[in-house]
XYZ file of C-alpha atoms in Angstrom:
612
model
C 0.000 0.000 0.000
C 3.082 1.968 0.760
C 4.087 1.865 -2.783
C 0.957 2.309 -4.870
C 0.663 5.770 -2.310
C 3.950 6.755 -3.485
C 3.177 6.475 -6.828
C 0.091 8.618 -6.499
C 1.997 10.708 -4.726
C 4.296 11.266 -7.950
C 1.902 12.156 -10.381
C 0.255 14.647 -8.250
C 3.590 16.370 -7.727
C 4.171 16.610 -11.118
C 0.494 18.494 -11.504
C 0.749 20.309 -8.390
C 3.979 21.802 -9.484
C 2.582 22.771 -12.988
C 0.220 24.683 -11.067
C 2.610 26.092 -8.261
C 5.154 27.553 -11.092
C 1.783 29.242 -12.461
C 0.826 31.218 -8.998
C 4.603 32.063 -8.691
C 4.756 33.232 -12.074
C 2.073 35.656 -10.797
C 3.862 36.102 -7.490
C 6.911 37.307 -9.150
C 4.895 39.684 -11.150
C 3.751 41.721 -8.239
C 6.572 40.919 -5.369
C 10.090 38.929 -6.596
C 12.000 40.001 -9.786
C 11.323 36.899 -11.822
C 13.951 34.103 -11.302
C 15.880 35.519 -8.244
C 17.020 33.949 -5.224
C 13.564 34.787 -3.253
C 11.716 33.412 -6.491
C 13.663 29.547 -6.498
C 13.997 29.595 -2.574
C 9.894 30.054 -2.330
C 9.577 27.475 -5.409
C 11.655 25.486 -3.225
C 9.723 25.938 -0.120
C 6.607 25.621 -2.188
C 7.438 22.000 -3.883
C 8.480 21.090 -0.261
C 5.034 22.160 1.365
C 3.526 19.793 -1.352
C 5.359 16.581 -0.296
C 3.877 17.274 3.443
C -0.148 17.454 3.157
C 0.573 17.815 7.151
C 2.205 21.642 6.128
C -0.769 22.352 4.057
C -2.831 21.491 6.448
C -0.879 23.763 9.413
C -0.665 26.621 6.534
C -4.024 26.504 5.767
C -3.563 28.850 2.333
C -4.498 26.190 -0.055
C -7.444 24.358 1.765
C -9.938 25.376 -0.551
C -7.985 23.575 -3.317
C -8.211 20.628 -1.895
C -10.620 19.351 -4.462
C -7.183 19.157 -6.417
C -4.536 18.865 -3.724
C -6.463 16.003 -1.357
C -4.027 16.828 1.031
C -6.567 16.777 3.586
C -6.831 13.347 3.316
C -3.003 12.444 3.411
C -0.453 11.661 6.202
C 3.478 11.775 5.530
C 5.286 8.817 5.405
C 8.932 9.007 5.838
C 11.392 5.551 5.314
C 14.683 5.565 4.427
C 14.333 6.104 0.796
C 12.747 8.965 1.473
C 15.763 9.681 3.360
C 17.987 8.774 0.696
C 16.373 11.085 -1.943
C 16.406 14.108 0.494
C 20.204 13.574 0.988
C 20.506 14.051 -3.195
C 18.041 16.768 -3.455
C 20.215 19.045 -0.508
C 23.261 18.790 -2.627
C 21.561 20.020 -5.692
C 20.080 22.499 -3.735
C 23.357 23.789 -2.760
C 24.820 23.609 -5.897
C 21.798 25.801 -6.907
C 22.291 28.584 -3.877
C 25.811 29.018 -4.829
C 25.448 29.552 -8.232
C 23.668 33.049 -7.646
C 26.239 36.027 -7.977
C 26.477 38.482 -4.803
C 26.776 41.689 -6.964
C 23.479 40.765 -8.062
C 21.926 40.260 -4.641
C 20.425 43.293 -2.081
C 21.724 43.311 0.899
C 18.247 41.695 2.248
C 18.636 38.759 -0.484
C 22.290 38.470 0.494
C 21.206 38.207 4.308
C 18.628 35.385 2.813
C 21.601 33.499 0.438
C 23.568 33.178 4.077
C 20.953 31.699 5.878
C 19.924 29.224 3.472
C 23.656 28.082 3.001
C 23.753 27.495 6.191
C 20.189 25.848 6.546
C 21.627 23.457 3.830
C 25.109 22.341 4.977
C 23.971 21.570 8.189
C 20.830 19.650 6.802
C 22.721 17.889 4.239
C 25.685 16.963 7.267
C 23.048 15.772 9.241
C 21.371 13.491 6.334
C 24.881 12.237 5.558
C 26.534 11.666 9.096
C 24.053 10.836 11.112
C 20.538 10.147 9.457
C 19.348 7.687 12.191
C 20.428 9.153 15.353
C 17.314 11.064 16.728
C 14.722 9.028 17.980
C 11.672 9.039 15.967
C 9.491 7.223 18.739
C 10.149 9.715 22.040
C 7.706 10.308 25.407
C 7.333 13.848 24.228
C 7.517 14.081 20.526
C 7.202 11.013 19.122
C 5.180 9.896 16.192
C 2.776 8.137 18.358
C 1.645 11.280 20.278
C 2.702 13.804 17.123
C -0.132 12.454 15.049
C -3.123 12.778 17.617
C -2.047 16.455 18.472
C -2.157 17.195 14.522
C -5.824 15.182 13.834
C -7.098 16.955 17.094
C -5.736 20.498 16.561
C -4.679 21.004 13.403
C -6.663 19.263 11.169
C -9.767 21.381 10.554
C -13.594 20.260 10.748
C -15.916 23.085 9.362
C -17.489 21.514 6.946
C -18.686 17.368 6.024
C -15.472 17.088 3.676
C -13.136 18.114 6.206
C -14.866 15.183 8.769
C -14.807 12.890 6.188
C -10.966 13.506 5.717
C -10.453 13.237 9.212
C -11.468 9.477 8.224
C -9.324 9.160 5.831
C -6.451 10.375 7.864
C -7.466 7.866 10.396
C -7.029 4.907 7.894
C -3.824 6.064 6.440
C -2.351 5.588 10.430
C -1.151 2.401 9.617
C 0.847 3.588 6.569
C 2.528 6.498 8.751
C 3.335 3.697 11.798
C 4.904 1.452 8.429
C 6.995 3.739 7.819
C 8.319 4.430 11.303
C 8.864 1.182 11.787
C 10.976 0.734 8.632
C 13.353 3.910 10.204
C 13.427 1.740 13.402
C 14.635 -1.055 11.821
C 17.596 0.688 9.589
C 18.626 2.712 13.168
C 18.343 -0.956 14.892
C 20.818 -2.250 12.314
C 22.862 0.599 13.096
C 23.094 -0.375 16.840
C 21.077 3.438 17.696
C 18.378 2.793 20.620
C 17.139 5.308 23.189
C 18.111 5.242 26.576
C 15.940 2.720 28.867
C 13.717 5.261 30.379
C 12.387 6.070 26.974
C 11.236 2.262 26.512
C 9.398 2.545 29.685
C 7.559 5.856 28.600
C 6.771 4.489 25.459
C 5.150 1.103 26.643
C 3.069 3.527 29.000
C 2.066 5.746 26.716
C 0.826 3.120 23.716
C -0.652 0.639 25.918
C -2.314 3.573 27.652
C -3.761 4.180 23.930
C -4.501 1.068 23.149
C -6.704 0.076 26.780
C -8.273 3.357 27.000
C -12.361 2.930 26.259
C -13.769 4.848 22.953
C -15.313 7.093 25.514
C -11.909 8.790 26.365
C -10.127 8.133 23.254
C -8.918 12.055 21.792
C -9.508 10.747 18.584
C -13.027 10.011 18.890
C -13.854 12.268 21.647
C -12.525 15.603 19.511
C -13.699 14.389 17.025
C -17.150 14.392 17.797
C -16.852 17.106 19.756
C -16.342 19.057 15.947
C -19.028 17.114 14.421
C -21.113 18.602 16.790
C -19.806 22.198 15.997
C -21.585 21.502 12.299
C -24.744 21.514 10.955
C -25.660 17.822 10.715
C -28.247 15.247 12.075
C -27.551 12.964 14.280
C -28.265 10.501 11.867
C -25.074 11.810 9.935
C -23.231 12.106 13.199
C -23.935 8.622 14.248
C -22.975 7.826 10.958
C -19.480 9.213 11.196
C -18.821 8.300 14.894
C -19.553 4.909 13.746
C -16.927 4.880 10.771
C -14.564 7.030 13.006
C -15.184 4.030 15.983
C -14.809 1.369 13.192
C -11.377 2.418 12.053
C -10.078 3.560 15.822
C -10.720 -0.260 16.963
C -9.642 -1.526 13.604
C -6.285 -0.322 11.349
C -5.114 2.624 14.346
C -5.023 0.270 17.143
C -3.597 -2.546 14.946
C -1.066 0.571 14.126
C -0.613 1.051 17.749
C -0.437 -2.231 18.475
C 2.791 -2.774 15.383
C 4.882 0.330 17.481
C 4.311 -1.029 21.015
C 5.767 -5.179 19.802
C 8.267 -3.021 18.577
C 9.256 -1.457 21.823
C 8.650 -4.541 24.188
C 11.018 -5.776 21.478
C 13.674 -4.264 21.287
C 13.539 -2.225 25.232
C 16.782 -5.076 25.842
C 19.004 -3.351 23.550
C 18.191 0.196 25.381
C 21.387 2.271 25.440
C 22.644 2.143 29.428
C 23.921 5.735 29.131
C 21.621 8.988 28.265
C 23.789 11.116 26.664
C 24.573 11.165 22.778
C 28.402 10.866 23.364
C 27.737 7.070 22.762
C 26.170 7.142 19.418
C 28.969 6.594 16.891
C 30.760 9.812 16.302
C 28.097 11.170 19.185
C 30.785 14.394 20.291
C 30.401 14.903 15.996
C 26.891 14.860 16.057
C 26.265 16.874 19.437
C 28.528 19.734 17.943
C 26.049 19.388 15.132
C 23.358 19.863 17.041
C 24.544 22.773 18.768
C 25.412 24.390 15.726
C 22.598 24.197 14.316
C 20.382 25.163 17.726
C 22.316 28.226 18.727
C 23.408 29.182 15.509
C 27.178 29.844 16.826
C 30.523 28.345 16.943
C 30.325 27.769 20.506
C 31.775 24.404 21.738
C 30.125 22.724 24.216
C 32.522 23.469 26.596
C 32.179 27.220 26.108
C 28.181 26.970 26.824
C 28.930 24.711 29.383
C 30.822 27.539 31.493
C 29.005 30.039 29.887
C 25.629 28.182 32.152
C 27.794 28.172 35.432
C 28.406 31.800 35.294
C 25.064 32.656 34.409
C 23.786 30.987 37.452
C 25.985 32.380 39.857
C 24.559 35.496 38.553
C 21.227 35.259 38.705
C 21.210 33.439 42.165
C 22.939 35.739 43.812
C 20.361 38.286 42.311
C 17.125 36.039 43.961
C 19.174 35.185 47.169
C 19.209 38.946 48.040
C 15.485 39.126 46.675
C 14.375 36.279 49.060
C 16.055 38.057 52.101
C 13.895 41.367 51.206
C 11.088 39.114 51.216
C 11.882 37.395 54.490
C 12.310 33.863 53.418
C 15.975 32.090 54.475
C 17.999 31.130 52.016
C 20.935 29.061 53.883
C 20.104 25.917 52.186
C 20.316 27.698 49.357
C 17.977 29.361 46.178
C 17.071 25.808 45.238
C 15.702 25.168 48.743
C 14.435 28.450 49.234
C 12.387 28.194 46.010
C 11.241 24.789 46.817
C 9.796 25.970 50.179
C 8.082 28.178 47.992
C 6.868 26.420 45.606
C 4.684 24.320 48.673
C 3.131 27.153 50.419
C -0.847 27.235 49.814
C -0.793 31.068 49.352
C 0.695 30.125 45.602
C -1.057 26.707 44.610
C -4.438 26.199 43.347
C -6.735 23.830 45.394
C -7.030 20.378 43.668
C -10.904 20.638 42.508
C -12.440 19.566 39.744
C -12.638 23.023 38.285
C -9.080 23.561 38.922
C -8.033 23.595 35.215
C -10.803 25.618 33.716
C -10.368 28.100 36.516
C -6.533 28.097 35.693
C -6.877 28.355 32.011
C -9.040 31.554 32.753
C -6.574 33.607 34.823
C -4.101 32.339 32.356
C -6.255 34.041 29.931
C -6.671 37.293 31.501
C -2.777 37.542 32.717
C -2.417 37.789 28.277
C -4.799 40.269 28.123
C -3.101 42.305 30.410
C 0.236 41.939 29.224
C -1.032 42.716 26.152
C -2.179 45.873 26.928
C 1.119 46.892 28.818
C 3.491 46.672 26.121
C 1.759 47.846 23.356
C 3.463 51.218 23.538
C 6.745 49.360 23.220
C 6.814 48.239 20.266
C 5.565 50.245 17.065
C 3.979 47.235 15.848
C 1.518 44.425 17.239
C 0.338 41.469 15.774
C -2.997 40.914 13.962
C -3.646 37.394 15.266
C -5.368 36.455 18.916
C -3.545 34.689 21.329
C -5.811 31.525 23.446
C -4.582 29.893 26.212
C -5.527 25.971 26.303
C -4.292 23.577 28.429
C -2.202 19.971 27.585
C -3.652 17.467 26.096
C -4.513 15.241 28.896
C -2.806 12.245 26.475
C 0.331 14.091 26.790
C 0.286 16.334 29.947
C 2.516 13.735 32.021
C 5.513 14.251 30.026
C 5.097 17.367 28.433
C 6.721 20.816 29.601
C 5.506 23.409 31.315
C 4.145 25.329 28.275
C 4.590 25.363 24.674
C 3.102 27.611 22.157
C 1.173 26.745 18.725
C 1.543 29.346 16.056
C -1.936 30.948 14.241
C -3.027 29.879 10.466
C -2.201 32.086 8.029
C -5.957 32.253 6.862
C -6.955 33.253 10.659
C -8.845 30.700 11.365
C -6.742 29.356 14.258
C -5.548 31.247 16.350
C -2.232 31.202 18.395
C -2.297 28.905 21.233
C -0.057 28.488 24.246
C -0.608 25.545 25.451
C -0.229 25.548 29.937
C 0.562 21.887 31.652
C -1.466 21.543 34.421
C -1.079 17.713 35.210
C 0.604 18.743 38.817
C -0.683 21.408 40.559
C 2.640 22.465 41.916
C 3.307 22.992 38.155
C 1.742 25.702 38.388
C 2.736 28.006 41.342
C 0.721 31.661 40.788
C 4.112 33.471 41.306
C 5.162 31.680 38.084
C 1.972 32.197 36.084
C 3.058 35.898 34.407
C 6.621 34.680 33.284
C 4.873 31.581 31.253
C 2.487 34.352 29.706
C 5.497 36.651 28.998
C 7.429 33.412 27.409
C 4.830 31.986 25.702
C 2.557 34.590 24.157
C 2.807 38.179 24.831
C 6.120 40.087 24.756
C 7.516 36.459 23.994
C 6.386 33.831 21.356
C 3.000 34.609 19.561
C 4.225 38.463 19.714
C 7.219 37.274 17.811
C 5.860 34.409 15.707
C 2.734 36.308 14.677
C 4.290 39.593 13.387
C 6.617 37.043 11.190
C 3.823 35.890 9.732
C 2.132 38.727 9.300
C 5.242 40.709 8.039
C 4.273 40.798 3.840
C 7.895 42.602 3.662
C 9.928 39.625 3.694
C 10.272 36.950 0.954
C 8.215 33.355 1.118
C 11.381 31.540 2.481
C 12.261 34.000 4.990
C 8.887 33.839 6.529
C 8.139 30.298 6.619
C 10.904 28.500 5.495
C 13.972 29.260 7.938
C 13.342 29.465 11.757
C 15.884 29.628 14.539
C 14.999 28.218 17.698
C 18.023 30.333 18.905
C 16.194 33.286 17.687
C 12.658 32.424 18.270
C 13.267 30.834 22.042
C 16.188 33.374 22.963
C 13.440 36.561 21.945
C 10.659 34.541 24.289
C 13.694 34.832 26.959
C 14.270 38.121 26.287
C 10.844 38.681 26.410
C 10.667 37.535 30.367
C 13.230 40.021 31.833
C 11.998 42.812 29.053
C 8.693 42.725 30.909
C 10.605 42.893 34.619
C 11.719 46.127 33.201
C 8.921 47.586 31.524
C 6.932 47.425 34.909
C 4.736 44.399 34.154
C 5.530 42.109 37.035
C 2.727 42.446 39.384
C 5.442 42.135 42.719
C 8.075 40.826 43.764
C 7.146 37.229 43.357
C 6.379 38.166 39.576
C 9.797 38.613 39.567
C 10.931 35.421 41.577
C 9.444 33.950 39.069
C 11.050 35.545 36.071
C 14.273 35.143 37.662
C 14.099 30.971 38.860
C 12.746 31.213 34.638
C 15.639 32.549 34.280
C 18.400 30.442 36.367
C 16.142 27.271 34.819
C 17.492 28.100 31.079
C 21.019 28.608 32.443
C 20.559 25.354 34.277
C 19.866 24.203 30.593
C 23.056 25.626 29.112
C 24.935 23.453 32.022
C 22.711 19.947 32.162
C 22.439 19.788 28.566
C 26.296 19.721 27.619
C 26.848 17.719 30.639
C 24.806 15.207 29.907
C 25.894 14.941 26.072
C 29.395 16.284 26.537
C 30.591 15.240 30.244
C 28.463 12.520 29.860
C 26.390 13.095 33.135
C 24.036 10.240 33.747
C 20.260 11.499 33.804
C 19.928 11.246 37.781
C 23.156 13.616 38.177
C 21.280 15.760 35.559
C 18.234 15.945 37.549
C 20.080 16.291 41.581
C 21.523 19.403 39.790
C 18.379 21.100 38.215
C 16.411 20.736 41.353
C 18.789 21.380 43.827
C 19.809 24.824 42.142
C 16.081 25.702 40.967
C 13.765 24.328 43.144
C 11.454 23.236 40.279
C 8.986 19.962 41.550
C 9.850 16.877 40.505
C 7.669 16.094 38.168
C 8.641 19.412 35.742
C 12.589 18.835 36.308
C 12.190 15.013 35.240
C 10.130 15.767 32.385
C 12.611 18.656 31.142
C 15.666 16.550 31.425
C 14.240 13.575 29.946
C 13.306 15.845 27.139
C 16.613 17.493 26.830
C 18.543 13.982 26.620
C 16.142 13.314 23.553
C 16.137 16.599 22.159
C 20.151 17.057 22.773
C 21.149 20.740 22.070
C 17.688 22.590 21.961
C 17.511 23.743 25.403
C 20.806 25.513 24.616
C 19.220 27.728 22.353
C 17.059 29.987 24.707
C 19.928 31.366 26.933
C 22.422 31.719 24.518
C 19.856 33.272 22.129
C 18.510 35.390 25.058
C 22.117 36.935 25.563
C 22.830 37.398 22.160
C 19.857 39.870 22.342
C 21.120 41.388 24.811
C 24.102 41.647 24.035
C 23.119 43.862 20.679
C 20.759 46.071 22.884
C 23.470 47.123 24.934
C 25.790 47.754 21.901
C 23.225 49.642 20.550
C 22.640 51.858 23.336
C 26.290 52.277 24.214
C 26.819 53.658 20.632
C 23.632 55.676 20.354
C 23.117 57.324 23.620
C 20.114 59.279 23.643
C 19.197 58.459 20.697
C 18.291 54.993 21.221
C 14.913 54.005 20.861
C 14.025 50.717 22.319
C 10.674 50.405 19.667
C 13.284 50.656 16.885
C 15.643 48.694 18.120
C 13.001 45.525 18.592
C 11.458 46.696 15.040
C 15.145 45.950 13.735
C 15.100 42.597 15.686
C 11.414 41.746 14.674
C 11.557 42.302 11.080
C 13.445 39.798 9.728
C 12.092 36.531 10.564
C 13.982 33.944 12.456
C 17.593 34.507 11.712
C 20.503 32.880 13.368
C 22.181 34.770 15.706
C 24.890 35.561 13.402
C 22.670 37.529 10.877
C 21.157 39.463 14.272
C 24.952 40.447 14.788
C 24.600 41.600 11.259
C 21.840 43.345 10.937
C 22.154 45.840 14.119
C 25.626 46.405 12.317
C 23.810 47.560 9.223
C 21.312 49.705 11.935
C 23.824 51.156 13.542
C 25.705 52.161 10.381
C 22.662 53.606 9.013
C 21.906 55.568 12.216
C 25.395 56.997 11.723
C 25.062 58.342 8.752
C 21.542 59.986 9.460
C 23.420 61.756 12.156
């Protein structure tokens, strides 16, 4: 079935790019001088987007073609071929970048040439070195959970089409899982398994799926939820709850069913250490993926003592904040924070209502801080922010929040997402610094305007993002509000700063877990005896970091490099720096690495100069 998909899958390429080069012939018309590096980087993007009906769906421009596209009805499915073939097509794509002439380029297109060489070579060293050595089935991104957030959230229902889809997407499940499984087996061959507390998650987690009535199941449950939302019978609804119940008991469970004999499989081989030191070529590979997270040269031992320093900092900063406060710090922040973190004064009461009630001062903290930094920036996005909280299929091992960027067509909106599995999760003194990181100064601020920003070429608004840039601005974002007044007290603040010392923690667990090769309980004494985060958050974040090695890097040292241009900035202008231009300069450009940040306050600066 695989196959005769693929095949389909050809042909339709072939028409939807006949059709694609039409609407950028247009495009280029009105926006791109025909044939320049923004016009092949978007046809790029563009012929990319087609081979995922997963990023048509999340885009949401080209839904009303789906009469031609059917990409509602379609799920990826990635083997090693596919692999393969991605390998060949980054090399020409290289070949391609380099063959357009700088003296041709504007300084914004030269910006964008940079960027995508450097997209590229770290892409195609990744594809070549070390193709297998993530883990494809993981307790917090994995393709077992991946898939139900996307048919619960992403996928749209607003019309009987788009349910009916839904069904389809539900029977392709087992395709998806057979092609999982065949990147299983070629990273089994290569001796590449996760560490054993991944096994145990993962058994959890699928048999939890699989024993779970039709009652509670997310992918019945939502989805009738949505067929409500329409204007149907309930003959029709039956109808599709039946076929939707059908499928879920049949080909998804049997799906299910092929990923979980996997893991009770192969759980014997699990790799005794945590860190990816003991891949083959693992310090290769972790320089890799610090590379490509921070978007510097740093070496893991430079963010390592980079972390130390930056916690000695910012504890001596809350020790001396405590004391004003009149809690005793002897033992410690860590301790002091953890005595904290079990007063009542700051924890919701364990009731039945105690999400919905959460979720709603979550919701009116954003709507505050919305209002309070509007005058700081000359621009604000279009696109709501809604606060929801974790999937309760997920919550266990998810973070503390995450964010969900809006459709393009506005019918989503942005969503950050608030964990509220553990109630100590969610202290109230901690509640404003998720808001700040997650939506407003921090990520939907950020991500929206991107989106929104019709200045910048196709590729440099959706096809290049920087976690570096996008989770080091959310950082920024947390002590930026400190100083623009928006902390409510001093525990606003507390908060901010343990926030703070918890992504400096990063900088240090992450390289010395991957680098020093600290084993995962050494990784875990140290976050919660320096931040005082509960147990159930610190094991969730370093089990994440050892299977996500290198993101967590990116906020601080993304964070500083912001800070670190502000500062230059207002050393060399004076008076005449103007913090609304300076995050206008920072803002408009999409998600660069750090490097082009570097560059373009260079060019602002310059210009500023000269204006003098």
């Amino acid at each position: 079935m695989v196959k005769r998909r693929a095949i389909r899958k050809n042909l339709l390429r072939i028409l939807l790019s006949l059709t694609f080069m039409v609407i950028l012939y247009v495009i280029n018309l009105f926006w791109m001088r025909p044939w320049s590096i923004d016009h092949y980087l978007a046809k790029e993007l563009i012929l990319d987007a087609m081979d995922s009906p997963e990023a048509l769906t999340y885009l949401g421009l080209v839904d009303g073609m789906n009469w031609l596209t059917n990409h509602q009805s379609k799920l990826s499915i990635y083997t090693p071929e596919e692999l393969d073939q991605d390998l060949i097509e980054l090399k020409r794509h290289r070949l391609m970048l380099n063959s357009f002439d700088d003296d041709f380029l504007t300084q914004q297109q030269l910006n964008t040439k940079k960027i995508a060489i450097f997209e590229s070579a770290n892409a195609a060293e990744l594809l070549e070195r070390f193709p297998y050595h993530d883990y494809p089935l993981n307790q917090i991104s994995g393709d077992h959970l991946n898939l139900i957030e996307f048919l619960n959230d992403v996928h749209p229902i607003r019309d009987e089409s788009e349910a009916a889809a839904y069904l389809d997407r539900l029977d392709m499940l087992d395709d998806s899982f057979a092609g999982t499984l065949e990147i299983l087996k070629a990273q089994s061959d290569r001796g590449i398994f996760p560490p054993r507390f991944v096994f145990a998650h993962l058994e959890n987690q699928i048999n939890e799926f699989l024993v779970q009535p039709l009652a509670e199941n997310p992918l019945y449950t939502v989805y009738l939820e949505k067929l409500g939302e329409l204007d149907l019978t309930e003959n029709q609804i039956q109808d599709y709850g039946s076929k939707a119940q059908a499928l879920i008991d049949g080909s998804v469970k049997s799906a299910y069913q092929g990923l979980l004999e996997y893991v009770l499989k192969n759980q014997q081989y699990a790799n005794p250490h945590d860190g990816v030191w003991s891949l083959p070529e693992g310090e290769d590979y972790y320089a890799l993926m610090l590379r490509m997270r921070t978007t510097t040269d740093y070496s893991a031992e430079e963010i390592h003592q980079m972390g130390l320093e930056e916690v000695e900092r910012i504890e001596a900063r809350m020790s001396g904040l405590l004391s004003d406060l009149g809690h005793l710090t002897e033992g410690g922040v860590g301790e002091a924070m953890n005595d904290l973190n079990e007063l009542d004064r700051f924890l919701y009461q364990d009731t039945s209502e105690r999400k919905s009630l959460v979720v709603k001062d979550y919701q009116n903290l954003v709507s505050q801080s919305w209002d309070q930094v509007e005058e700081h920036f000359e621009k604000m996005p279009e696109a709501e922010v809604e606060v929801r909280a974790v999937p309760a299929y997920s919550e266990e091992n998810q973070a503390g929040g995450y964010y969900q960027s809006p459709s393009l067509d506005g019918s989503r909106p942005g969503i950050f997402y608030a964990n509220l599995y553990d109630i100590k999760q969610t202290p109230k003194y901690s509640m404003a610094t998720l808001v700040f990181h997650e939506a407003v100064p921090g990520h939907h601020l950020q991500i929206a305007l991107n989106l929104e920003n019709s200045n910048l070429s196709i590729y440099r608004r959706f096809g290049y993002g920087s976690s570096a840039f996008s989770e080091g601005w959310a950082l920024y974002a947390e002590s930026l509000a400190v100083e623009l007044g928006m902390a409510r007290d001093a525990y606003d603040e507390l908060g901010v700063l343990q926030s703070e010392l918890f992504r400096a923690v990063r900088l240090v667990v992450d390289t010395g877990i991957h680098q020093k090769r600290w084993t995962r309980k050494e990784a875990i004494d140290y976050m919660k005896g320096t931040t005082g985060m509960s147990d159930t958050e610190v094991v969730a974040e370093i089990e994440r970091y050892i299977v996500w090695p290198g993101q967590a890097c990116s906020y601080k040292v993304g964070a500083l490099k912001i800070l670190e241009q502000r500062e230059r900035a207002k050393r060399e202008l004076g008076e005449r720096f103007d913090l609304r231009e300076f995050h206008s300069r920072v803002l408009g450009h999409g998600e660069p690495p750090l490097f082009i940040v570097e560059e373009l306050i260079d060019q602002y600066l310059q210009q500023k100069s000269v204006s003098l």
